[in-house]
Short mmCIF file of C-alpha atoms and ligand atoms in Angstrom, two decimals:
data_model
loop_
_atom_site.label_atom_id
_atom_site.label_comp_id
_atom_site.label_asym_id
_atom_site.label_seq_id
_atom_site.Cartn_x
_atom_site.Cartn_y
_atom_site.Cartn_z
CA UNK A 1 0.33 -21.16 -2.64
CA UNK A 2 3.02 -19.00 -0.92
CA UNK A 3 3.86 -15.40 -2.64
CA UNK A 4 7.32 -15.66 -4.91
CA UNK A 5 9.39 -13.02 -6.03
CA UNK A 6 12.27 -11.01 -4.63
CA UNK A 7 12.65 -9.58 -0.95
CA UNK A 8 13.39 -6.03 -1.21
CA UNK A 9 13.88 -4.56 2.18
CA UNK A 10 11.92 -1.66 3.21
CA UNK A 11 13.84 1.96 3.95
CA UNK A 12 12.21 2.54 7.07
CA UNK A 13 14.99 1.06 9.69
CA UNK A 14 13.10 0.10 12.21
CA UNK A 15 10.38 -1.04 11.05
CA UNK A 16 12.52 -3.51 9.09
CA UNK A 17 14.80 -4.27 11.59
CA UNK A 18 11.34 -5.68 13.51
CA UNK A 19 10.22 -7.53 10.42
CA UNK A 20 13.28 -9.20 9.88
CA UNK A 21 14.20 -10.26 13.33
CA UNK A 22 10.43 -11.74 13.99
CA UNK A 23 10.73 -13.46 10.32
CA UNK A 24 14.26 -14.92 11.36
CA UNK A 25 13.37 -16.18 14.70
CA UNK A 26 10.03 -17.67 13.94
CA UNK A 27 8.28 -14.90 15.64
CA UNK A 28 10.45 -15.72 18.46
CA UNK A 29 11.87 -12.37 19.17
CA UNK A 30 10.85 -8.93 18.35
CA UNK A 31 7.18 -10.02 18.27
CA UNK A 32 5.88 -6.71 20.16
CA UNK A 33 5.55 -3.24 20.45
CA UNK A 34 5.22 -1.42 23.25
CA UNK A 35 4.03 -4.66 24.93
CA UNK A 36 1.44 -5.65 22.38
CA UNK A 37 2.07 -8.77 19.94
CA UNK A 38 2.31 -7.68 16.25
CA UNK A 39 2.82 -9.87 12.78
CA UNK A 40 4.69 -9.59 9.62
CA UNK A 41 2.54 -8.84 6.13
CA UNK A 42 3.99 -9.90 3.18
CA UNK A 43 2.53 -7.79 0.12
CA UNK A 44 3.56 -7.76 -3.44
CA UNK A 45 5.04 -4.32 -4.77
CA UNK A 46 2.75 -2.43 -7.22
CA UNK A 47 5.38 -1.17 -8.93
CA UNK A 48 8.07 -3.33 -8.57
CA UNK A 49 6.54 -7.07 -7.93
CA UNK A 50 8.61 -7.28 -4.96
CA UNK A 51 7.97 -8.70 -2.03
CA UNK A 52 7.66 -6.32 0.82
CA UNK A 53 7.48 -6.96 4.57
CA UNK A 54 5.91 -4.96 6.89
CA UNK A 55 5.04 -5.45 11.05
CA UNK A 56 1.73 -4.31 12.25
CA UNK A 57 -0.47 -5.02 15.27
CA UNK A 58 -1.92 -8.10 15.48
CA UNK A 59 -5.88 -7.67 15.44
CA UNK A 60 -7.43 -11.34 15.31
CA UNK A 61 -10.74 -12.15 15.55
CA UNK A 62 -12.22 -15.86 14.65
CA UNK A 63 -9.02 -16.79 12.23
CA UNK A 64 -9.58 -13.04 10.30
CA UNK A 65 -7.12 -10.28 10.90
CA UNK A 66 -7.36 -6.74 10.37
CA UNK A 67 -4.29 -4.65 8.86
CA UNK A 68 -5.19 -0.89 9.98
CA UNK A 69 -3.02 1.35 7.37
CA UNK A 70 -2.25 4.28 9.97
CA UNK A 71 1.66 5.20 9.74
CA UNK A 72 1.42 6.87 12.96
CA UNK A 73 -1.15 9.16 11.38
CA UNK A 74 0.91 10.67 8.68
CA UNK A 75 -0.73 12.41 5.78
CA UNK A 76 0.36 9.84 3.32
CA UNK A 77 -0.80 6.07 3.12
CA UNK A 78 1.75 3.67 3.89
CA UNK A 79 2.85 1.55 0.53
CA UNK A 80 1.58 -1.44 1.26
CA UNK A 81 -2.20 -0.98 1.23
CA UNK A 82 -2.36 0.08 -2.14
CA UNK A 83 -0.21 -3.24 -2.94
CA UNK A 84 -2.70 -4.92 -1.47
CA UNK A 85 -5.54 -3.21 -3.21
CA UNK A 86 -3.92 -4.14 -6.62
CA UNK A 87 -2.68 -8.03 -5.38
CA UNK A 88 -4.84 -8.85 -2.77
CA UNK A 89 -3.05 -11.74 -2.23
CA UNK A 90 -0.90 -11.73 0.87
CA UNK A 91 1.05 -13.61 3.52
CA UNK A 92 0.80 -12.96 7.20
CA UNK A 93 2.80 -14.15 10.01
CA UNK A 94 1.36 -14.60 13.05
CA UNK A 95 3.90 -15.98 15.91
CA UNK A 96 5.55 -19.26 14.23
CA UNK A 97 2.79 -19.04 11.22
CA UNK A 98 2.58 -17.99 8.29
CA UNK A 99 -0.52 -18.17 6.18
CA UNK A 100 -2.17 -16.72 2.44
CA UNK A 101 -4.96 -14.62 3.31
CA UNK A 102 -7.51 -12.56 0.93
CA UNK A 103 -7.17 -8.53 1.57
CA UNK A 104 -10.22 -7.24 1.30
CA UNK A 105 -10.72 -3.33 2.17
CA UNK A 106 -13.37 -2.33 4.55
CA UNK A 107 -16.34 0.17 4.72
CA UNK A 108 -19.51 1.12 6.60
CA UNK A 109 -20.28 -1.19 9.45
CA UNK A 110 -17.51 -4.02 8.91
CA UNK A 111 -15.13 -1.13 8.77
CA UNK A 112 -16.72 -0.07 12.33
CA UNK A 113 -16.42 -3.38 14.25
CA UNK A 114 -12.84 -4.13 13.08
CA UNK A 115 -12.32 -0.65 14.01
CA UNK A 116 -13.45 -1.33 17.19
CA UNK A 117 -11.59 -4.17 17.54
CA UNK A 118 -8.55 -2.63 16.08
CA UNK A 119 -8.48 0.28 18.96
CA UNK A 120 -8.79 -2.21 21.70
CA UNK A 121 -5.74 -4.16 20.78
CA UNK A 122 -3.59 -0.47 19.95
CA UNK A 123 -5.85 2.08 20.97
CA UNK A 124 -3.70 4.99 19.71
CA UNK A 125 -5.27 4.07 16.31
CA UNK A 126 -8.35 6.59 17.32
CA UNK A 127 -5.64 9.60 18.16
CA UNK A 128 -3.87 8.91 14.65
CA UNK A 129 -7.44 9.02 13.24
CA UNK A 130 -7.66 12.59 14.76
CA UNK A 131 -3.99 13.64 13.34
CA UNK A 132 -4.64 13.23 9.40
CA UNK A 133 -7.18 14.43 6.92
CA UNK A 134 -7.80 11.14 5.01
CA UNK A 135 -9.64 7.93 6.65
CA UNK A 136 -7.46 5.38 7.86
CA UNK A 137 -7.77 2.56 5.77
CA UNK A 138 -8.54 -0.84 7.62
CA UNK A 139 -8.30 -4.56 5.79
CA UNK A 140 -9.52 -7.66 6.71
CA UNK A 141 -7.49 -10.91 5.52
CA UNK A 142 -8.95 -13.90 5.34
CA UNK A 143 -7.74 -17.03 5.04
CA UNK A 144 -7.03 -18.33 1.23
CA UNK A 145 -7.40 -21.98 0.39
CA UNK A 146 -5.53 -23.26 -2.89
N1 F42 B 201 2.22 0.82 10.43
C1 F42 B 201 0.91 0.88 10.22
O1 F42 B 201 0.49 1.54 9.25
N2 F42 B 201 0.03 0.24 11.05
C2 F42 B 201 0.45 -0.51 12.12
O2 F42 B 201 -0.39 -1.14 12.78
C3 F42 B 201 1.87 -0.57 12.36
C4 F42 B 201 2.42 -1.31 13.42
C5 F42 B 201 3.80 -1.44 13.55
C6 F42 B 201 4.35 -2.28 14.53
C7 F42 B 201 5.70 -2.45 14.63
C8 F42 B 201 6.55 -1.81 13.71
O3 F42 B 201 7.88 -2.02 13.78
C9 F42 B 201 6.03 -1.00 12.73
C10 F42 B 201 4.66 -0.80 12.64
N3 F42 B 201 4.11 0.00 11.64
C11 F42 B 201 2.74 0.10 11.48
C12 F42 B 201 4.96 0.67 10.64
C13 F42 B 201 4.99 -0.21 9.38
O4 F42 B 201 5.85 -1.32 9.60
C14 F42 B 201 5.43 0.55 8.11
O5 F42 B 201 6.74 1.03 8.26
C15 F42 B 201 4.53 1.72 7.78
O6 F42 B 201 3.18 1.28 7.73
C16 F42 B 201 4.89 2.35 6.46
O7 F42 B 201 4.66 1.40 5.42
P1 F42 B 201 5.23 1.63 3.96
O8 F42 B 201 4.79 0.48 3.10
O9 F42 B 201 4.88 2.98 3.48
O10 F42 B 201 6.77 1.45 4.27
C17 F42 B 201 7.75 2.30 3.79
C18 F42 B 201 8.74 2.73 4.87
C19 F42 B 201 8.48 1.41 2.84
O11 F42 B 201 8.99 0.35 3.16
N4 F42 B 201 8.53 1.84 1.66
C20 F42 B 201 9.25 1.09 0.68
C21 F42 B 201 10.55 1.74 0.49
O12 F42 B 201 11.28 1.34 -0.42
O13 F42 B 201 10.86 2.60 1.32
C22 F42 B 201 8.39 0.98 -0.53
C23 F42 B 201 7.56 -0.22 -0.33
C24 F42 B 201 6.70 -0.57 -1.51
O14 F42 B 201 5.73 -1.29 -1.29
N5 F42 B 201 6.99 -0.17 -2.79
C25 F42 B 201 6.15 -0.52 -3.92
C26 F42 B 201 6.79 -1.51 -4.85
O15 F42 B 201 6.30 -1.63 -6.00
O16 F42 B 201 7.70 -2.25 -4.43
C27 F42 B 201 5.82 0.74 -4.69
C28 F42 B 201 4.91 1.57 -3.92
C29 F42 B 201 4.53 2.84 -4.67
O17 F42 B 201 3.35 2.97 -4.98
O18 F42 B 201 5.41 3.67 -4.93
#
């Protein structure tokens, strides 16, 4: 069953200019970065029960994705893993669509082969590793059936 609640756009301008113009066009248009395809998550606010949209890089593998938390290696987690970690319950976009997937946070050797997988698709992932203090967090969705 798809998420409800209210959109509440996120302050970071480009990141939700992307978002929005791959939502609007069906993943038509601004479906890349820097050459490689990415998708819109759709998580529920911990605070606020809104829904918030975020682009990432896509990292598929056998219908799973992964969702690599990173923000460019800043010191601080971006918001939207620990909404996931309190609804796990997401949406994803991928191209034209748009799924519910299970988040489910990864350690130990599942964390290392989505890793892997996750650096070959974006490899600056490893030098964002290298730039913070805390250990990127990594998520793998999976599809939900009602
Ligand atoms: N970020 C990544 O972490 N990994 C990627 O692979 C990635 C790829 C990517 C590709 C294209 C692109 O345009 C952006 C990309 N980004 C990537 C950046 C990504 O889109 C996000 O901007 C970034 O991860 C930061 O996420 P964030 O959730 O911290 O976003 C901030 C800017 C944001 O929107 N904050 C909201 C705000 O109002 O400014 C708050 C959002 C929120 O969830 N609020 C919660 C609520 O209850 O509504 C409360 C949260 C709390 O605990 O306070």
């Amino acid at each position: 069953m798809p998420l409800t609640g209210e959109y509440k756009p996120s302050t970071s301008d480009w990141a939700r200019k992307q978002a929005e113009a791959f939502e609007a066009s069906n993943g038509e248009k601004a479906n890349t970065l820097r050459g490689v395809p990415i998708v819109v998550l759709t998580t529920v606010g911990a605070k606020t029960g809104a829904l918030r949209k975020t682009a990432l890089m896509r990292v598929e593998h056998a219908g799973r994705y992964a969702v690599v938390a990173s923000k460019g290696g800043a010191p601080d987690e971006p918001r939207w893993a620990e909404n996931m970690r309190r609804q796990p319950h997401v949406e994803l976009q991928d191209a034209d669509v748009k799924r519910d997937y299970i988040a489910r946070e990864l350690s130990g050797g599942e964390r290392t082969e989505w890793w892997a997988r996750a650096a070959e698709v974006w490899p600056d992932y490893d030098s964002y590793q290298l730039r913070t203090d805390r250990q990127i967090a990594i998520f793998v969705l999976e599809p939900h059936e009602d």
